[in-house]
GROMACS .gro file of C-alpha atoms in nm:
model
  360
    1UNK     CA    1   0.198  -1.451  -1.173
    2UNK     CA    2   0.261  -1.778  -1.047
    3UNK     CA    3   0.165  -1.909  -0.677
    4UNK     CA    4   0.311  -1.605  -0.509
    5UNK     CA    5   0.057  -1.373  -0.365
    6UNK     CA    6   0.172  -1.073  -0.255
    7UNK     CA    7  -0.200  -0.916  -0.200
    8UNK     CA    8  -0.499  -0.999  -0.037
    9UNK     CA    9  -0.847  -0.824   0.069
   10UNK     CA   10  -0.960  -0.958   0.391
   11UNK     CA   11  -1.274  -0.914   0.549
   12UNK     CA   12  -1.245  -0.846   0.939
   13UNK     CA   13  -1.540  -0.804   1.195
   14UNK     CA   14  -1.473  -0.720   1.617
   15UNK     CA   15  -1.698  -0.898   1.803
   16UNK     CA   16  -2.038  -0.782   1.929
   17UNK     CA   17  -2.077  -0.652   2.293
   18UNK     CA   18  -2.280  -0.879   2.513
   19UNK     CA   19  -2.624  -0.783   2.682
   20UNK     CA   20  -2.665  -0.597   2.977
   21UNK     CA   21  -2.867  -0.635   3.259
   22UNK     CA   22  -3.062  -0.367   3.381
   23UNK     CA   23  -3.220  -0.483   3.692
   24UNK     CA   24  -2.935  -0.531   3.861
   25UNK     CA   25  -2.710  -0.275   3.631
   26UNK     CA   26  -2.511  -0.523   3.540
   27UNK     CA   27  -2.230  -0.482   3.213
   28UNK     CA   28  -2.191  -0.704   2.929
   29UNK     CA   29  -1.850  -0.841   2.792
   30UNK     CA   30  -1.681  -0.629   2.556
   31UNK     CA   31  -1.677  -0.804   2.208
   32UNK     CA   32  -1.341  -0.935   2.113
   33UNK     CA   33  -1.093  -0.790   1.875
   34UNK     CA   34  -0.933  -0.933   1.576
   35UNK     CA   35  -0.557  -0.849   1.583
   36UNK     CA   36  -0.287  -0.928   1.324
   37UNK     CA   37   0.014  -1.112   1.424
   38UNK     CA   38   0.353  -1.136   1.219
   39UNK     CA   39   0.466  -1.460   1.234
   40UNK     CA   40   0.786  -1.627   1.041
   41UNK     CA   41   0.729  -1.903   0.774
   42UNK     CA   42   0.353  -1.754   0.719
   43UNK     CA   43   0.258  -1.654   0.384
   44UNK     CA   44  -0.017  -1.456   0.211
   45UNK     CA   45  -0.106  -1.810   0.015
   46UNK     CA   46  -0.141  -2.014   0.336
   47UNK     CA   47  -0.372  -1.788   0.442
   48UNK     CA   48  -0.573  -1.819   0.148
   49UNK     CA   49  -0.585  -2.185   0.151
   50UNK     CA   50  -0.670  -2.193   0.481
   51UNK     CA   51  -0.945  -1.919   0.507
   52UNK     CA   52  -1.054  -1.917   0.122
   53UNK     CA   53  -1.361  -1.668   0.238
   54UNK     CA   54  -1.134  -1.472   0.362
   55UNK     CA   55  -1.361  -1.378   0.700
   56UNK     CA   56  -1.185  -1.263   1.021
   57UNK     CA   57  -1.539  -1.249   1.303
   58UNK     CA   58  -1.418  -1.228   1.673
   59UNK     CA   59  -1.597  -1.379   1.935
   60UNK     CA   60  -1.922  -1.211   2.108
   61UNK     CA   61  -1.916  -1.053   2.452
   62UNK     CA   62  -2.084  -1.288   2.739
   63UNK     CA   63  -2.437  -1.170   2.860
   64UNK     CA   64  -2.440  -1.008   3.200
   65UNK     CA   65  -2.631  -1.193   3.463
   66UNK     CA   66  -2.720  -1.224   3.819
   67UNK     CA   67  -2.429  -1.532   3.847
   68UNK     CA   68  -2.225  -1.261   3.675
   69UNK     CA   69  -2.293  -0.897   3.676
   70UNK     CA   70  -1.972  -0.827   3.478
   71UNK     CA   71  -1.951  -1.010   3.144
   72UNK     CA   72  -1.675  -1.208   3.036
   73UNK     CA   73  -1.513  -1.037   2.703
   74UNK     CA   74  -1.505  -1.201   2.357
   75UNK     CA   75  -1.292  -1.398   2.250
   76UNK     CA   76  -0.945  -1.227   2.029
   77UNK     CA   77  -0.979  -1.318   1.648
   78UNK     CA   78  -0.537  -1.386   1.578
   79UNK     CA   79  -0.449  -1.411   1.226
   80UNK     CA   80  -0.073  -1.497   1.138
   81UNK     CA   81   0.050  -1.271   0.900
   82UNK     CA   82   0.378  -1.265   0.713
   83UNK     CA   83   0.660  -1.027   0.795
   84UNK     CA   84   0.696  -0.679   0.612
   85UNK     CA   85   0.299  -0.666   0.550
   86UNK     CA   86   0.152  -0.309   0.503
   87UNK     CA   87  -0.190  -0.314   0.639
   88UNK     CA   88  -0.415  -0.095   0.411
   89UNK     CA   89  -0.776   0.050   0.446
   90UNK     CA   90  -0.979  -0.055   0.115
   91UNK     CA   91  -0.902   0.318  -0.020
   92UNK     CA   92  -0.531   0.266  -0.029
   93UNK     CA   93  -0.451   0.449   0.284
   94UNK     CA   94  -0.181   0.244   0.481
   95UNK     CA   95  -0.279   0.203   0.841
   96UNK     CA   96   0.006  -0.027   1.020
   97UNK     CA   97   0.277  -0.271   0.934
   98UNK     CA   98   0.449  -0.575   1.122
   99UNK     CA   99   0.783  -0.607   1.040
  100UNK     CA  100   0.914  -0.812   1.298
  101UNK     CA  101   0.808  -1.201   1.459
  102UNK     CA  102   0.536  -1.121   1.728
  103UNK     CA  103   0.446  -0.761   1.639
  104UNK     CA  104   0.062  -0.732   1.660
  105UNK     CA  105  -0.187  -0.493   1.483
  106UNK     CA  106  -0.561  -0.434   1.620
  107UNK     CA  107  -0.765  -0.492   1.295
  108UNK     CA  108  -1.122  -0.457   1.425
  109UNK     CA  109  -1.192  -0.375   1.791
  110UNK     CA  110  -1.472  -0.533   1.981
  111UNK     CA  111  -1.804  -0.323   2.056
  112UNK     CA  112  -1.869  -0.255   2.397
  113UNK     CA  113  -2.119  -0.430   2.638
  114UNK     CA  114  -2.427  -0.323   2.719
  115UNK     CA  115  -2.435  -0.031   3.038
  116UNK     CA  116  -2.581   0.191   3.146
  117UNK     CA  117  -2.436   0.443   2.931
  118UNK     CA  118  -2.588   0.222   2.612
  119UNK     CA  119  -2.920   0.158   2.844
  120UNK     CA  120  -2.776  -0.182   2.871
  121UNK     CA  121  -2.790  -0.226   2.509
  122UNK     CA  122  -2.456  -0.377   2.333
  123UNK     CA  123  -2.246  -0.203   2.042
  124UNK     CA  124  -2.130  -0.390   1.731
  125UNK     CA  125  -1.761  -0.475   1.657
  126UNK     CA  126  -1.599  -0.211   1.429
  127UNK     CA  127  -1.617  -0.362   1.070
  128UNK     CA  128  -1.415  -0.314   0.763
  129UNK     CA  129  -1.233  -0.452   0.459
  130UNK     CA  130  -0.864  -0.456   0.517
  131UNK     CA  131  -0.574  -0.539   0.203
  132UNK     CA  132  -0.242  -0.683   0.283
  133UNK     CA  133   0.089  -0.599   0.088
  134UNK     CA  134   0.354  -0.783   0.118
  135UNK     CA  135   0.715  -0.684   0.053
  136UNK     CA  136   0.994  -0.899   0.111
  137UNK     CA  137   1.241  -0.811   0.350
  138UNK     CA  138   1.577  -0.912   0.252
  139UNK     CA  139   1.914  -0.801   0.342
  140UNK     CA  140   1.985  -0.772  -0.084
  141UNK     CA  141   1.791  -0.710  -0.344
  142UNK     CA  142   1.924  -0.778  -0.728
  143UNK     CA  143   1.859  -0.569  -0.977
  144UNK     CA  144   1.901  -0.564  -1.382
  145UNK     CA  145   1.704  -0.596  -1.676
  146UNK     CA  146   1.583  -0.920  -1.827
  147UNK     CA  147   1.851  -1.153  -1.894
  148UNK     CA  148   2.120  -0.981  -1.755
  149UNK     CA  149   2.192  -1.303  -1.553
  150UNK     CA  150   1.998  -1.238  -1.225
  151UNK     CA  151   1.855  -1.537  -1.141
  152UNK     CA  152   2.177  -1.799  -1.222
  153UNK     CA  153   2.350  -1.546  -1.005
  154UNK     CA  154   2.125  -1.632  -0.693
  155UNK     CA  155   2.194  -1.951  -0.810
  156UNK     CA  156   2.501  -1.938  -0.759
  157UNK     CA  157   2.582  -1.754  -0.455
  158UNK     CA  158   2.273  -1.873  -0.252
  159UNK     CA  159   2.072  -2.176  -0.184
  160UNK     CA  160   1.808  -2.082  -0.427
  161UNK     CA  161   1.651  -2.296  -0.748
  162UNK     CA  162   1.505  -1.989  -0.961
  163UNK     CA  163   1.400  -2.124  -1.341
  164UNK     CA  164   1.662  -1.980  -1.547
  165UNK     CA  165   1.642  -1.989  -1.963
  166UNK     CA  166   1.713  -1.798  -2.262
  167UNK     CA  167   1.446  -1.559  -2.276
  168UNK     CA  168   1.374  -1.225  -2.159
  169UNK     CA  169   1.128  -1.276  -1.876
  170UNK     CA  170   1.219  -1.588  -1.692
  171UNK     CA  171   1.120  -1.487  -1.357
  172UNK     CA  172   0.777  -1.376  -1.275
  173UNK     CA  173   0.747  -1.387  -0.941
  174UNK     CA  174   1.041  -1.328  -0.674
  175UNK     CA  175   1.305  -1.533  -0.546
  176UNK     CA  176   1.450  -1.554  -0.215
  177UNK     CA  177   1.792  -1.749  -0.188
  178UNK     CA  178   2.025  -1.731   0.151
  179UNK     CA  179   2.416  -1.679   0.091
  180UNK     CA  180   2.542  -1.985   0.341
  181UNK     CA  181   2.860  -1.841   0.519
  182UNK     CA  182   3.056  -2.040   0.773
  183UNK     CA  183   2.911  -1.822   1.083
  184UNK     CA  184   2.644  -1.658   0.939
  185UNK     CA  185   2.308  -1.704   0.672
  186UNK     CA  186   2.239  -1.400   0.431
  187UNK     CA  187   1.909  -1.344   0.261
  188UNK     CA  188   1.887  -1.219  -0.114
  189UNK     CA  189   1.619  -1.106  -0.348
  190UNK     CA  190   1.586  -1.179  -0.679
  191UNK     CA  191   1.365  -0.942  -0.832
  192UNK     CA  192   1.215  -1.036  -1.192
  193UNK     CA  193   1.375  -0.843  -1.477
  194UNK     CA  194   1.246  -0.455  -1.548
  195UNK     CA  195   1.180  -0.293  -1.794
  196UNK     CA  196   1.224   0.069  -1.959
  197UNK     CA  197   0.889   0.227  -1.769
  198UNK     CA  198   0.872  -0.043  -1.509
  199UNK     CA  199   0.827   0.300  -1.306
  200UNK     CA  200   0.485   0.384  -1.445
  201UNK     CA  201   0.394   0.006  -1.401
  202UNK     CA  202   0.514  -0.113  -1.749
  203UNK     CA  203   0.544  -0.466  -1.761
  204UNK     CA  204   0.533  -0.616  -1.406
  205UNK     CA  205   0.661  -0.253  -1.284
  206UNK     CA  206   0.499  -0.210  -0.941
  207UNK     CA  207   0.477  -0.575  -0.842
  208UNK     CA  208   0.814  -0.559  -0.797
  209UNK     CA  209   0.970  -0.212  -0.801
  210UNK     CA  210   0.802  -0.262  -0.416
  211UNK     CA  211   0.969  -0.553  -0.270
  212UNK     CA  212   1.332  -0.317  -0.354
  213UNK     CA  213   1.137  -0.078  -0.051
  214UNK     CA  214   1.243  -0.377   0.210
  215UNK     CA  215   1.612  -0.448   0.065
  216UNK     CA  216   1.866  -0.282   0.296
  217UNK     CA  217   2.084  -0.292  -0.002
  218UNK     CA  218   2.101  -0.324  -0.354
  219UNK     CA  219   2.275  -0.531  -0.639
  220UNK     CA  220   2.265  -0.439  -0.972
  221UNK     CA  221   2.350  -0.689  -1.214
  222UNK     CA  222   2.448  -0.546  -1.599
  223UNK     CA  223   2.512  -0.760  -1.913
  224UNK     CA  224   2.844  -0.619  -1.989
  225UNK     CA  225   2.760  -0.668  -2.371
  226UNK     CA  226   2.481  -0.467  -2.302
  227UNK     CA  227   2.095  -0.506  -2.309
  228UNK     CA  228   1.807  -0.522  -2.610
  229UNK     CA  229   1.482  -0.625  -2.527
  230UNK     CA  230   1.343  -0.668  -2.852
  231UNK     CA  231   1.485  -0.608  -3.222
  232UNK     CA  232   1.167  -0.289  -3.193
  233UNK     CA  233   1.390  -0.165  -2.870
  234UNK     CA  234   1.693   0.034  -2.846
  235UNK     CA  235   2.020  -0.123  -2.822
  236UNK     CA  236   2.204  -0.044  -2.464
  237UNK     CA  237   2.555  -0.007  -2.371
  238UNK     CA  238   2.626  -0.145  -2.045
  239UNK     CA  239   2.680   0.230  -1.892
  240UNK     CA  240   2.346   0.311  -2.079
  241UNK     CA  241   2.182   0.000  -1.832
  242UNK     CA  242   2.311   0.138  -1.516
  243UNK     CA  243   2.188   0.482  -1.602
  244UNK     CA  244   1.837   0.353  -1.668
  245UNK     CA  245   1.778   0.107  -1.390
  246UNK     CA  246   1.911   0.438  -1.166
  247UNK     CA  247   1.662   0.650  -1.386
  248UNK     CA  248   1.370   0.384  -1.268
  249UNK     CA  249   1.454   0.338  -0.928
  250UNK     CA  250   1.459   0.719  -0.881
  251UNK     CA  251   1.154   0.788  -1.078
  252UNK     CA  252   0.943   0.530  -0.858
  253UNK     CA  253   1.098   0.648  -0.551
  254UNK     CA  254   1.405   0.898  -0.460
  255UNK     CA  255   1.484   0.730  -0.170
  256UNK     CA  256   1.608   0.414  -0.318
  257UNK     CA  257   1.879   0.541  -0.434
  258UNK     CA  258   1.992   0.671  -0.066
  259UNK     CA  259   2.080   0.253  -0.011
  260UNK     CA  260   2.420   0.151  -0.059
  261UNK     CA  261   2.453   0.012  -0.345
  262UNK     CA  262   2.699  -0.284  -0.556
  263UNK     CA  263   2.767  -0.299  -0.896
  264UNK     CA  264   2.833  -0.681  -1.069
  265UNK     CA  265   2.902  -0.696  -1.404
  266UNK     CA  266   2.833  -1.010  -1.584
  267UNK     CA  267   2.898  -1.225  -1.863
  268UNK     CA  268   3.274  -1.140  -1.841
  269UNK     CA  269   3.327  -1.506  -2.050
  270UNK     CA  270   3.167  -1.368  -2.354
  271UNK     CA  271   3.449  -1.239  -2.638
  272UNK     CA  272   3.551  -0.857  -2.593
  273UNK     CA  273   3.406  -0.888  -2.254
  274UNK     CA  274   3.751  -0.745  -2.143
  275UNK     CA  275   3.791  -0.417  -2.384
  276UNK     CA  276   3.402  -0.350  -2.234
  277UNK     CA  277   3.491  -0.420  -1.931
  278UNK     CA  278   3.823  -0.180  -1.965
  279UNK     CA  279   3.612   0.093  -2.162
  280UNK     CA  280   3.300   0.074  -1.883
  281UNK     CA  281   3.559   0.177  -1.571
  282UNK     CA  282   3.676   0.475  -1.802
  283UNK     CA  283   3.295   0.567  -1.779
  284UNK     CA  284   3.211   0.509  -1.401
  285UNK     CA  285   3.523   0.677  -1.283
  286UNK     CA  286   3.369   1.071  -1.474
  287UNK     CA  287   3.039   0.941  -1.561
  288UNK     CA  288   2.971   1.296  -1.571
  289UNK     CA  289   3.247   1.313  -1.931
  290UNK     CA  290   2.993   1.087  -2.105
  291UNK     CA  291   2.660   1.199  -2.025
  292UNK     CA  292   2.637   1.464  -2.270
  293UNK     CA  293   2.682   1.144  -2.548
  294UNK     CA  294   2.381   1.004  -2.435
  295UNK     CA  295   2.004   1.039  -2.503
  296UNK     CA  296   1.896   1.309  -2.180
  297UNK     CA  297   1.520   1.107  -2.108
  298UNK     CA  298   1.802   0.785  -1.968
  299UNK     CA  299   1.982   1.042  -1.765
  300UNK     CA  300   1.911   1.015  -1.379
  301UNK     CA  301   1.913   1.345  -1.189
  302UNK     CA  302   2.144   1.155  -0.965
  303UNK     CA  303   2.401   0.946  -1.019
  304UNK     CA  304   2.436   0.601  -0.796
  305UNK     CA  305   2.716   0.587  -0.621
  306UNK     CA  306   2.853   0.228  -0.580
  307UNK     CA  307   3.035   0.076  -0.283
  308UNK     CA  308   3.177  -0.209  -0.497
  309UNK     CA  309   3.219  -0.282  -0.879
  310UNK     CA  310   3.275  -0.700  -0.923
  311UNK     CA  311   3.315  -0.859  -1.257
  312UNK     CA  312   3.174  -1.205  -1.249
  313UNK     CA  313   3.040  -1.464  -1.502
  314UNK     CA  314   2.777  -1.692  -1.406
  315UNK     CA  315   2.881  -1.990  -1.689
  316UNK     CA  316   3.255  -2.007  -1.575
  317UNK     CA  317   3.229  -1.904  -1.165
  318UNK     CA  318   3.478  -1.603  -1.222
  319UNK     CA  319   3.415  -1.360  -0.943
  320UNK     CA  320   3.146  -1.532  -0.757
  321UNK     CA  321   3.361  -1.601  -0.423
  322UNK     CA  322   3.467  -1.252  -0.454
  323UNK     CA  323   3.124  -1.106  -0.506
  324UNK     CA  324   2.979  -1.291  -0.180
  325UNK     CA  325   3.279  -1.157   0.030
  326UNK     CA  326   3.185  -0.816  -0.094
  327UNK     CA  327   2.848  -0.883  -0.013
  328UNK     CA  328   2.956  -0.993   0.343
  329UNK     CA  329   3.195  -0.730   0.406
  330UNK     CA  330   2.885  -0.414   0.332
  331UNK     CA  331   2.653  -0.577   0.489
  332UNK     CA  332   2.842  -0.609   0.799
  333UNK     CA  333   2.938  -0.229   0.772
  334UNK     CA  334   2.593  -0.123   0.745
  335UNK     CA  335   2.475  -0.376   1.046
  336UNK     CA  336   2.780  -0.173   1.240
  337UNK     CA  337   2.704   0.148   1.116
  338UNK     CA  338   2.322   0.130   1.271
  339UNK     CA  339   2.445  -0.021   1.612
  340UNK     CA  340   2.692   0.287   1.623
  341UNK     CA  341   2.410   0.487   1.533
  342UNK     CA  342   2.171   0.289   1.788
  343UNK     CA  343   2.417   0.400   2.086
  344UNK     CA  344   2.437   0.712   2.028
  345UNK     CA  345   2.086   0.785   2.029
  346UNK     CA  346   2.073   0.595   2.345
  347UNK     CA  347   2.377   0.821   2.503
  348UNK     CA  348   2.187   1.120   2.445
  349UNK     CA  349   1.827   0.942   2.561
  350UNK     CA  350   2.057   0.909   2.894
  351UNK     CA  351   2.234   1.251   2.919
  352UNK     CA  352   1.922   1.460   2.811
  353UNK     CA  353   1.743   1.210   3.123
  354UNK     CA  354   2.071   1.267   3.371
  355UNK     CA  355   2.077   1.661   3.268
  356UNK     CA  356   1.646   1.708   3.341
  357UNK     CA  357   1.733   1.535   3.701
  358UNK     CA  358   2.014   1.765   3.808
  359UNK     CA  359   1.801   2.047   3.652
  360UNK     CA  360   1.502   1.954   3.903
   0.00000   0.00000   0.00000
């Protein structure tokens, strides 16, 4: 799996409360807390290398004593985290996430000093194992099967360097490349290629079915000569692909298919790339004509609707200007469809606030 980690089991302790002093009924410090803070260009590895025992212990509580009757509190455990971490209890159960730069999580609060409540005896810090998951938040996130042409695609509409050769499973951990435009930068995901049952965790299934969660958008890249894994698998039309990467996405989760959505077809160099190309547009404009030809386990129960359909080809550059100005162009219509969205909300936050004033 490479150097990416996109998992890790921490250990993380609060501090203990400091002594009290029951003479004088004096309070010890509360113990300090460890908090989690998202924080750009951190990654699960650095941490790692930095804290290989992978202990998080905040400070202890100051005593209480006749100089000070009131205990300073423990000193705050920060750990940097990546952004789009999901903050899990060891049984699986998510319990925060930071999504943003500077949003903070309390891990493991401090115990409280020693009072007279406690008879002047201190609490321990709360104490637990913690996992983080990371999923990668970009703006796009491609799709396909293995050697559909993902990764030379990323290379060639972003910044990126993914290793790209003739062989089904090139990429095994994933990519992030930005789309340079002259006013604006434009992160992409390159997820590695799936699989038939990459839903029930076949082949690197869930490592990577999860970072499409983050994606605003997707890309699906199809072979327009169609896809075989292996001379044991099933030959697949090019129609057959889309159905089947819609089939995963909507077994693993419904909701991914709720994201708008683009559609590049690749490979459009190879010979009768054309009279595919011609006989695949028949098929999306009534995909419903066709589905009754096909096998009914690949058929979705519904259909992904796509904003855009771009033929491109990686080895010649056909269509890859084109395909970033799509890109560009629904991106920006999603970014102004959720400020719309944003302002209304806030227009009714204000009338419903105006209308409870009059009201009073």
């Amino acid at each position: 799996y490479g150097n990416f980690i996109d998992d890790l089991r921490l250990y993380v302790r609060g501090g203990t409360g400091g002594m009290g002093y029951p003479r004088l009924g004096g309070e010890g410090g509360r113990g300090g807390d460890v908090w989690f803070v998202a924080r750009e260009r951190t990654t699960l590895k650095s941490i790692r290398d930095r804290y290989p025992q992978k202990r998080f212990v905040a400070g202890t509580g100051a005593n209480s004593s006749v100089k000070a009757l009131k205990g300073e509190k423990g000193k705050d455990c920060e750990v940097h985290v990546p952004l789009g971490i999901s903050v899990l209890c060891d049984d699986g159960k998510q319990i925060g996430e930071l999504n943003a730069a500077g949003e903070r999580f309390l891990a493991a609060r401090g115990g409280l000093g020693g009072s007279l409540a406690t008879n002047f005896v201190p609490c321990k810090g709360q104490r637990r194992i913690v996992r983080l998951d990371l999923k990668l938040i970009a703006d796009v996130g491609l799709v396909g099967f293995p050697n559909a042409g993902k990764s030379s695609l990323l290379s060639k509409i972003s910044h990126a360097k993914p290793e790209i050769a003739n062989y089904a499973f090139t990429t095994i951990q994933p990519e992030l490349g930005k789309i340079m435009y002259a006013d604006y930068k434009q992160v992409v995901a390159d997820l590695p290629g799936l699989i038939e049952g990459a839903h029930a965790n076949k082949g690197m299934g869930h490592k990577f079915l999860k970072h499409v969660e983050r994606t605003k958008q997707l890309l699906l890249v199809v072979d327009i000569s169609g896809f075989q894994l292996s001379i044991k698998t099933q030959f697949r039309t090019a129609l057959e692909t889309i159905l089947l990467l819609t089939k995963e996405l909507e077994l693993y989760k419904e909701e991914l298919l709720k994201k708008p959505a683009l559609l590049a077809i690749n490979k459009m160099d190879l010979p009768c790339a054309k009279d595919n190309w011609n006989e695949l547009m028949k098929q999306l404009e009534n995909p419903q004509d066709f589905l009754h030809l096909l096998q009914e386990e690949i058929i979705p129960a519904n259909i992904l609707e796509f904003k855009d359909v771009i033929p491109v080809s990686t080895y010649t550059g056909e269509g890859i200007e084109e395909l970033k100005a799509r890109i560009r162009k629904s991106v920006d219509e999603e970014a102004e469809q959720e400020n719309e969205e944003y302002r209304k909300k806030k227009l009714l936050l204000l009338q419903t606030s105006e209308e409870g004033q009059i009201n009073r």
